[in-house]
mmCIF file of C-alpha atoms in Angstrom:
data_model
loop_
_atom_site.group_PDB
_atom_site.id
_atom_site.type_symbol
_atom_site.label_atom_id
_atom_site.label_comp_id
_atom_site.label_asym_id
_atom_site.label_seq_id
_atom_site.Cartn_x
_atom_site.Cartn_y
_atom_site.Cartn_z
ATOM 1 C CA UNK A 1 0.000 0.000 0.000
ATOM 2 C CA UNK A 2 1.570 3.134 -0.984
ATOM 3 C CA UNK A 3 2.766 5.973 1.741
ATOM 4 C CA UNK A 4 0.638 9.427 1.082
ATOM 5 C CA UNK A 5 2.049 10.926 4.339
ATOM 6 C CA UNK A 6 5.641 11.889 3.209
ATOM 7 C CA UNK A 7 4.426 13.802 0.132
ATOM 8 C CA UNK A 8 1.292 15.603 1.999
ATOM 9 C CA UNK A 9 3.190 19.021 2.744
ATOM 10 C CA UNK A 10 4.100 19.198 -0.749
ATOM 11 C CA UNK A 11 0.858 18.640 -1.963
ATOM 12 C CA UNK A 12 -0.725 21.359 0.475
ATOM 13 C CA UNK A 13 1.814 23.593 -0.562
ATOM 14 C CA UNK A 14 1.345 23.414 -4.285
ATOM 15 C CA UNK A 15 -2.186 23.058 -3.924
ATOM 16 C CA UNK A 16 -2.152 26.385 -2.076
ATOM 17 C CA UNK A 17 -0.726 27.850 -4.811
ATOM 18 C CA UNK A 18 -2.928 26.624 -7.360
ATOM 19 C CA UNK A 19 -5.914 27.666 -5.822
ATOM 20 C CA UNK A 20 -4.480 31.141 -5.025
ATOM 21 C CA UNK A 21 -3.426 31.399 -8.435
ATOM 22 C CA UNK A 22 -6.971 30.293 -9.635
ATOM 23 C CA UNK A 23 -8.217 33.040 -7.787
ATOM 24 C CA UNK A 24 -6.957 35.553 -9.712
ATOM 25 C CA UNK A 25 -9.055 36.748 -12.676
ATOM 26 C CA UNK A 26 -7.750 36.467 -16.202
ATOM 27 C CA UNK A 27 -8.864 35.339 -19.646
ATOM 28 C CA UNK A 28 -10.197 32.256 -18.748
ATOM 29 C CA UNK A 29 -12.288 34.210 -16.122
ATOM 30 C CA UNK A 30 -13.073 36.714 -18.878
ATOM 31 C CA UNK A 31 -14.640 33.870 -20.704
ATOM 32 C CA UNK A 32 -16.157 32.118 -18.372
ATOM 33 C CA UNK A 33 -18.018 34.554 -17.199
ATOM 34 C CA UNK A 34 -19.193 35.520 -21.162
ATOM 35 C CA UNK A 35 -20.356 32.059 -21.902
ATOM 36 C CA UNK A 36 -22.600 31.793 -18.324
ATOM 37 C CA UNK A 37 -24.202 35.306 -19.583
ATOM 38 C CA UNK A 38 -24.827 34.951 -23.219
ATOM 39 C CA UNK A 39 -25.664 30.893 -22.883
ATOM 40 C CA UNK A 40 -26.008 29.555 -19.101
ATOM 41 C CA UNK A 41 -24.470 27.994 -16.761
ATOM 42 C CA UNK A 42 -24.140 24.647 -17.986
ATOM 43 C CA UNK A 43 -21.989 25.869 -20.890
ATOM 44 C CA UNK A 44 -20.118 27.457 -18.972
ATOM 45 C CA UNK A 45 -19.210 24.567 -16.565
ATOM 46 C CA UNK A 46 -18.350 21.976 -19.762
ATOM 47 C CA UNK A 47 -16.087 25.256 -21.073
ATOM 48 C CA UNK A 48 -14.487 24.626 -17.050
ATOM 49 C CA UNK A 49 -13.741 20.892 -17.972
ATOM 50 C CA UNK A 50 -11.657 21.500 -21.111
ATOM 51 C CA UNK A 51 -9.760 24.364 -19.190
ATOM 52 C CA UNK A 52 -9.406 21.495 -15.765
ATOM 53 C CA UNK A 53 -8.376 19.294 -18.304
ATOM 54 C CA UNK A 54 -6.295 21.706 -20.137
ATOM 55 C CA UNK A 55 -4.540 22.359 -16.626
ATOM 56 C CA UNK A 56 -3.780 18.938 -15.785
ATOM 57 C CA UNK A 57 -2.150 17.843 -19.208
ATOM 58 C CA UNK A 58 0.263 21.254 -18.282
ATOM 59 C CA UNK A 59 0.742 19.148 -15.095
ATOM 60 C CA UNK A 60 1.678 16.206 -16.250
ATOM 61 C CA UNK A 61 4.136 17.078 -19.341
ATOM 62 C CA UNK A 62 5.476 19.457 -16.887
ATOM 63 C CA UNK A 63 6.345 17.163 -14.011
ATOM 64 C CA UNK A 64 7.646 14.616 -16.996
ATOM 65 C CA UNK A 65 10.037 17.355 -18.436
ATOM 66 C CA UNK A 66 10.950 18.602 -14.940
ATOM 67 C CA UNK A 67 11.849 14.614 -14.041
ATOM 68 C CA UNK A 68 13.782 14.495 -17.225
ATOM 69 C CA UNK A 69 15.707 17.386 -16.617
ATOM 70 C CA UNK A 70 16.653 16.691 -12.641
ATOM 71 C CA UNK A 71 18.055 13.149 -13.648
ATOM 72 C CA UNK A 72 20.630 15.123 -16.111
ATOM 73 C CA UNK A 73 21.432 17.612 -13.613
ATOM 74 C CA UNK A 74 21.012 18.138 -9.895
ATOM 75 C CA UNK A 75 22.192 21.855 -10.682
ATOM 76 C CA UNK A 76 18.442 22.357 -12.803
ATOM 77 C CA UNK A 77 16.267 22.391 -9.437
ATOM 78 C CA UNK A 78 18.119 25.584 -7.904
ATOM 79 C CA UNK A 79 17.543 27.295 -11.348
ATOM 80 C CA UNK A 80 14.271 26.094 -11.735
ATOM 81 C CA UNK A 81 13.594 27.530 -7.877
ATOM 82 C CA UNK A 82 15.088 30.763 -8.747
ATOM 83 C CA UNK A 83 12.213 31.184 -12.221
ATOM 84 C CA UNK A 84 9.221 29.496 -10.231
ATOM 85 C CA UNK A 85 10.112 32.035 -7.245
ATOM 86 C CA UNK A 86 10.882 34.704 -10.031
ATOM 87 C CA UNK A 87 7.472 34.341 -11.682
ATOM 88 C CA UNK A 88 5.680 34.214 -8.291
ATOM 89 C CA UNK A 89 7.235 37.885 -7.648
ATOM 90 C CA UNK A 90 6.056 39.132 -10.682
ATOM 91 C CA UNK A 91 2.831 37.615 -9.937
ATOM 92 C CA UNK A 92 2.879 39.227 -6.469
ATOM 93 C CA UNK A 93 3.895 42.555 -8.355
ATOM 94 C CA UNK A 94 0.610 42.312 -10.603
ATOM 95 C CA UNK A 95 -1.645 42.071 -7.573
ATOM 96 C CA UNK A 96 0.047 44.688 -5.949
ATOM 97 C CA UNK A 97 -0.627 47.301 -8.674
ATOM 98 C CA UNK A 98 -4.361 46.316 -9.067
ATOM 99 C CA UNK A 99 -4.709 46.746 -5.581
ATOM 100 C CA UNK A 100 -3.619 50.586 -6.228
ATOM 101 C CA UNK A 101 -5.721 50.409 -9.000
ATOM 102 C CA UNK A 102 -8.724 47.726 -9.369
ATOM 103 C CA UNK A 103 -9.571 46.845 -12.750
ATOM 104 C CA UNK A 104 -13.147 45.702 -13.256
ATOM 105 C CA UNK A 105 -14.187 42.057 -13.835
ATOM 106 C CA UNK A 106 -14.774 41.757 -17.925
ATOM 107 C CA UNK A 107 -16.787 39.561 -19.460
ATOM 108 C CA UNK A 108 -16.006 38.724 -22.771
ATOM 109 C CA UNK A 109 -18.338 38.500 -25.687
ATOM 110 C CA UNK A 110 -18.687 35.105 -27.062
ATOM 111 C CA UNK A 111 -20.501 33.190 -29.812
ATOM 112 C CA UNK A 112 -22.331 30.361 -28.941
ATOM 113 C CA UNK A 113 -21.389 27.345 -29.327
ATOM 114 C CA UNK A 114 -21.543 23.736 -28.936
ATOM 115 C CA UNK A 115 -20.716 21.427 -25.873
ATOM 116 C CA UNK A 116 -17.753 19.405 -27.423
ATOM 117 C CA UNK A 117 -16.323 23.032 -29.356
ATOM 118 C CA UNK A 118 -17.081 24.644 -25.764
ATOM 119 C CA UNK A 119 -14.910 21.877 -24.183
ATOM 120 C CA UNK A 120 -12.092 22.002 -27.334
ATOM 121 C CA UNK A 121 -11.992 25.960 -26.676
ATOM 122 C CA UNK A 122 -11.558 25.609 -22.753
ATOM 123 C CA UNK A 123 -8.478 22.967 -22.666
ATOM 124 C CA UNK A 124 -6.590 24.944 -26.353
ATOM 125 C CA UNK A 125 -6.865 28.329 -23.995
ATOM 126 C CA UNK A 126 -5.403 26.610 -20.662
ATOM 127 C CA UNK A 127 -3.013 24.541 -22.359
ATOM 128 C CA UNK A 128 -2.028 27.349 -24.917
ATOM 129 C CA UNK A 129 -1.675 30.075 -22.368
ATOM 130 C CA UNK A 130 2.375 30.563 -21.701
ATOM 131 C CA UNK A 131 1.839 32.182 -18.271
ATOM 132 C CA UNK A 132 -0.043 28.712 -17.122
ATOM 133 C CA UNK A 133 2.829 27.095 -17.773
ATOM 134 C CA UNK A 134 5.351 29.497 -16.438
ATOM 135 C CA UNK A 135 2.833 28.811 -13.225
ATOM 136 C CA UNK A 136 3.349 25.397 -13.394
ATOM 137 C CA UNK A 137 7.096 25.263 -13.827
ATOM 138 C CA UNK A 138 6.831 27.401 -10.512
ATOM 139 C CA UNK A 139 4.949 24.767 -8.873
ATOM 140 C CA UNK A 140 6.846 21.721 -9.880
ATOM 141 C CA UNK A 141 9.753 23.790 -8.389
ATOM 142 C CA UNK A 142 8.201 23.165 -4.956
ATOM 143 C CA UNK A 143 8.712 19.505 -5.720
ATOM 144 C CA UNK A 144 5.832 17.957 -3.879
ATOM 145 C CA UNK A 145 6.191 14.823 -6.208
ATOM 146 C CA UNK A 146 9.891 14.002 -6.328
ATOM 147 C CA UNK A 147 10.663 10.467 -6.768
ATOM 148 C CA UNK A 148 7.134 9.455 -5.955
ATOM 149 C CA UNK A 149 5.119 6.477 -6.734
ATOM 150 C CA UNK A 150 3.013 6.106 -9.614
ATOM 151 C CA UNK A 151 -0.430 6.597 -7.374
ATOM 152 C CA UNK A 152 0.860 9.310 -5.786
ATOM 153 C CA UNK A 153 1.852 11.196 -8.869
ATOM 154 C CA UNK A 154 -1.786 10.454 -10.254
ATOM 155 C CA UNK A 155 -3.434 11.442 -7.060
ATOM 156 C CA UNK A 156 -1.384 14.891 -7.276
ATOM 157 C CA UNK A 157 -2.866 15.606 -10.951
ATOM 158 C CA UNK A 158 -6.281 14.088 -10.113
ATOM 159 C CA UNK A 159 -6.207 16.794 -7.444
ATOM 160 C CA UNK A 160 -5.171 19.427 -9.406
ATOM 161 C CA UNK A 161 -7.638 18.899 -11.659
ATOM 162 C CA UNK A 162 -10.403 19.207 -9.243
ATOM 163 C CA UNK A 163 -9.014 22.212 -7.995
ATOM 164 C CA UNK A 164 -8.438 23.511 -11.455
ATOM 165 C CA UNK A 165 -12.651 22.414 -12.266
ATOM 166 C CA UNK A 166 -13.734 23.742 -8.696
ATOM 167 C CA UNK A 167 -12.715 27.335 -8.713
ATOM 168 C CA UNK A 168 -13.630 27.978 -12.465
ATOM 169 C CA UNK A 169 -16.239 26.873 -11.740
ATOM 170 C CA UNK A 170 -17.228 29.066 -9.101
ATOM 171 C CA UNK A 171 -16.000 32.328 -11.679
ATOM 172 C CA UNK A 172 -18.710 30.996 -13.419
ATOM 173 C CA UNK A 173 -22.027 29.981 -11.625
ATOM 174 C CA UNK A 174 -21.257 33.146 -8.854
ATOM 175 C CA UNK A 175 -19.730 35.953 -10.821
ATOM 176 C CA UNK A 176 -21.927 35.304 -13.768
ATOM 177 C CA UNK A 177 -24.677 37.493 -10.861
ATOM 178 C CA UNK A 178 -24.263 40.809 -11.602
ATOM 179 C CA UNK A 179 -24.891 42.116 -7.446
ATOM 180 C CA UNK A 180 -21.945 39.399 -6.910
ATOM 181 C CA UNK A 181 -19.981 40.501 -9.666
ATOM 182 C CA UNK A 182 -20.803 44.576 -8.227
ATOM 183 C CA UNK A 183 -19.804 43.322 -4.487
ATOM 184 C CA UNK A 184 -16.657 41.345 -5.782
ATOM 185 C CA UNK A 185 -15.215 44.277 -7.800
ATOM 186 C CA UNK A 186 -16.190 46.697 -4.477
ATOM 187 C CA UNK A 187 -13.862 44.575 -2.711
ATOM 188 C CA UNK A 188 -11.364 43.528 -5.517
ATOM 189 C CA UNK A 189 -8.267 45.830 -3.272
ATOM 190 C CA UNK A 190 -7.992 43.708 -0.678
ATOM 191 C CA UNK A 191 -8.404 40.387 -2.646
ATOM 192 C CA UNK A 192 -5.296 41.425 -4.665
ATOM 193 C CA UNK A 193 -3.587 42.757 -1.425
ATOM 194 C CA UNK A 194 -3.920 39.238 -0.405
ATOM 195 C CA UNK A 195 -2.946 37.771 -3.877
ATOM 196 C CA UNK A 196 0.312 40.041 -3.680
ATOM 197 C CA UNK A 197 1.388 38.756 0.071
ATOM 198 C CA UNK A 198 0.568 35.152 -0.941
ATOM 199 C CA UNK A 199 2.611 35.015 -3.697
ATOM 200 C CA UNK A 200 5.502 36.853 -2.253
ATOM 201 C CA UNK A 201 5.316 34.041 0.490
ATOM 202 C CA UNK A 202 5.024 31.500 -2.236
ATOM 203 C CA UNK A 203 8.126 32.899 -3.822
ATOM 204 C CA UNK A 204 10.389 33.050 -0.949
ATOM 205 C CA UNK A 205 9.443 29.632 0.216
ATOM 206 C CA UNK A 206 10.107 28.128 -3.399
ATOM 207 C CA UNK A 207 13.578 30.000 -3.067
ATOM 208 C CA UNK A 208 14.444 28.609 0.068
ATOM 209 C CA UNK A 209 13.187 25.359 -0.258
ATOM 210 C CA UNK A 210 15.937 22.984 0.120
ATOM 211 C CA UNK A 211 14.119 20.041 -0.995
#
């Protein structure tokens, strides 16, 4: 039976970014939130699948090129510390300036479609989208899933994928309520005021990590 309890702080740790990170409006939001106007909810929530899905195959190739790279050279994991902890500053930096000055939550105009091209254009935005992968180079940096276990590996991305599905998710069935959508934007400062300190945590705890 395979041993979970070695690898949970990892996990909580790059979960906790993910979810953070998911937070944080962006295109996907943007879309999201244009598909539960102009078509429903339901829409909306297969669009959340292909971008979940779209997230997890980052996951994967990324812990498989990461893997690749640390059995060449134990050097690659301080260098790939120093850009996960780099882009987590700069991540930190962008909620720091919205917090001086919110932007409003968009919603993006969008043609309807079907369920199956709703799902296609979901995972070819997540999986397309350089900074999501920048993201997840910074969270394989943490390396919750070093030398694990098959099961444990696929528990991390099942996980992530959840987590990926969940908080789209709740972009779109909450914030597609224009009073929410008014009340989140009235509080949008501190939200990114958070966003900043987390991420500047994140980044010097990637940094310093000396797993």
């Amino acid at each position: 039976m395979t041993d979970f309890a070695p690898y949970l702080p990892g996990f909580l740790a790059a979960y906790a970014i993910l979810l953070v990170g998911a937070s944080s409006p962006g295109p996907a939001v943007a879309m999201l939130l244009g598909i539960s106007t102009n078509q429903g909810r339901g829409p909306a929530l297969i669009t959340c699948l292909g971008i979940a899905t779209g997230s997890m195959t980052i996951n994967a190739l990324t812990m498989l090129g990461v893997g690749l790279i640390l059995s060449q050279a134990a050097w690659a994991m301080m260098v790939l510390r120093l850009i996960g902890a780099g882009y987590l500053i700069w991540l930190a930096w962008g909620a720091f300036r919205k917090a001086l000055n919110p932007p409003q939550v968009a919603v993006a105009k969008t043609a309807r479609r079907s369920g199956p091209k709703l799902f296609v254009m979901g995972y070819l935005l997540q999986v397309t989208n350089p900074k999501a992968i920048v993201f997840w180079l910074a969270i394989a940096a943490l390396g919750a899933v070093d030398g694990a276990p098959a099961p444990v590996i696929a528990t991390f991305v099942a996980g992530a994928f959840a987590l990926s599905f969940t908080m789209h998710a709740a972009w779109a069935v909450f914030l597609s309520s224009s009073p929410i959508r008014a009340a989140y934007a009235a509080g949008r400062r501190w939200v990114e005021t958070a966003l900043g300190a987390f991420f500047t945590f994140a980044a010097y705890k990637i940094a310093t990590s000396e797993s």
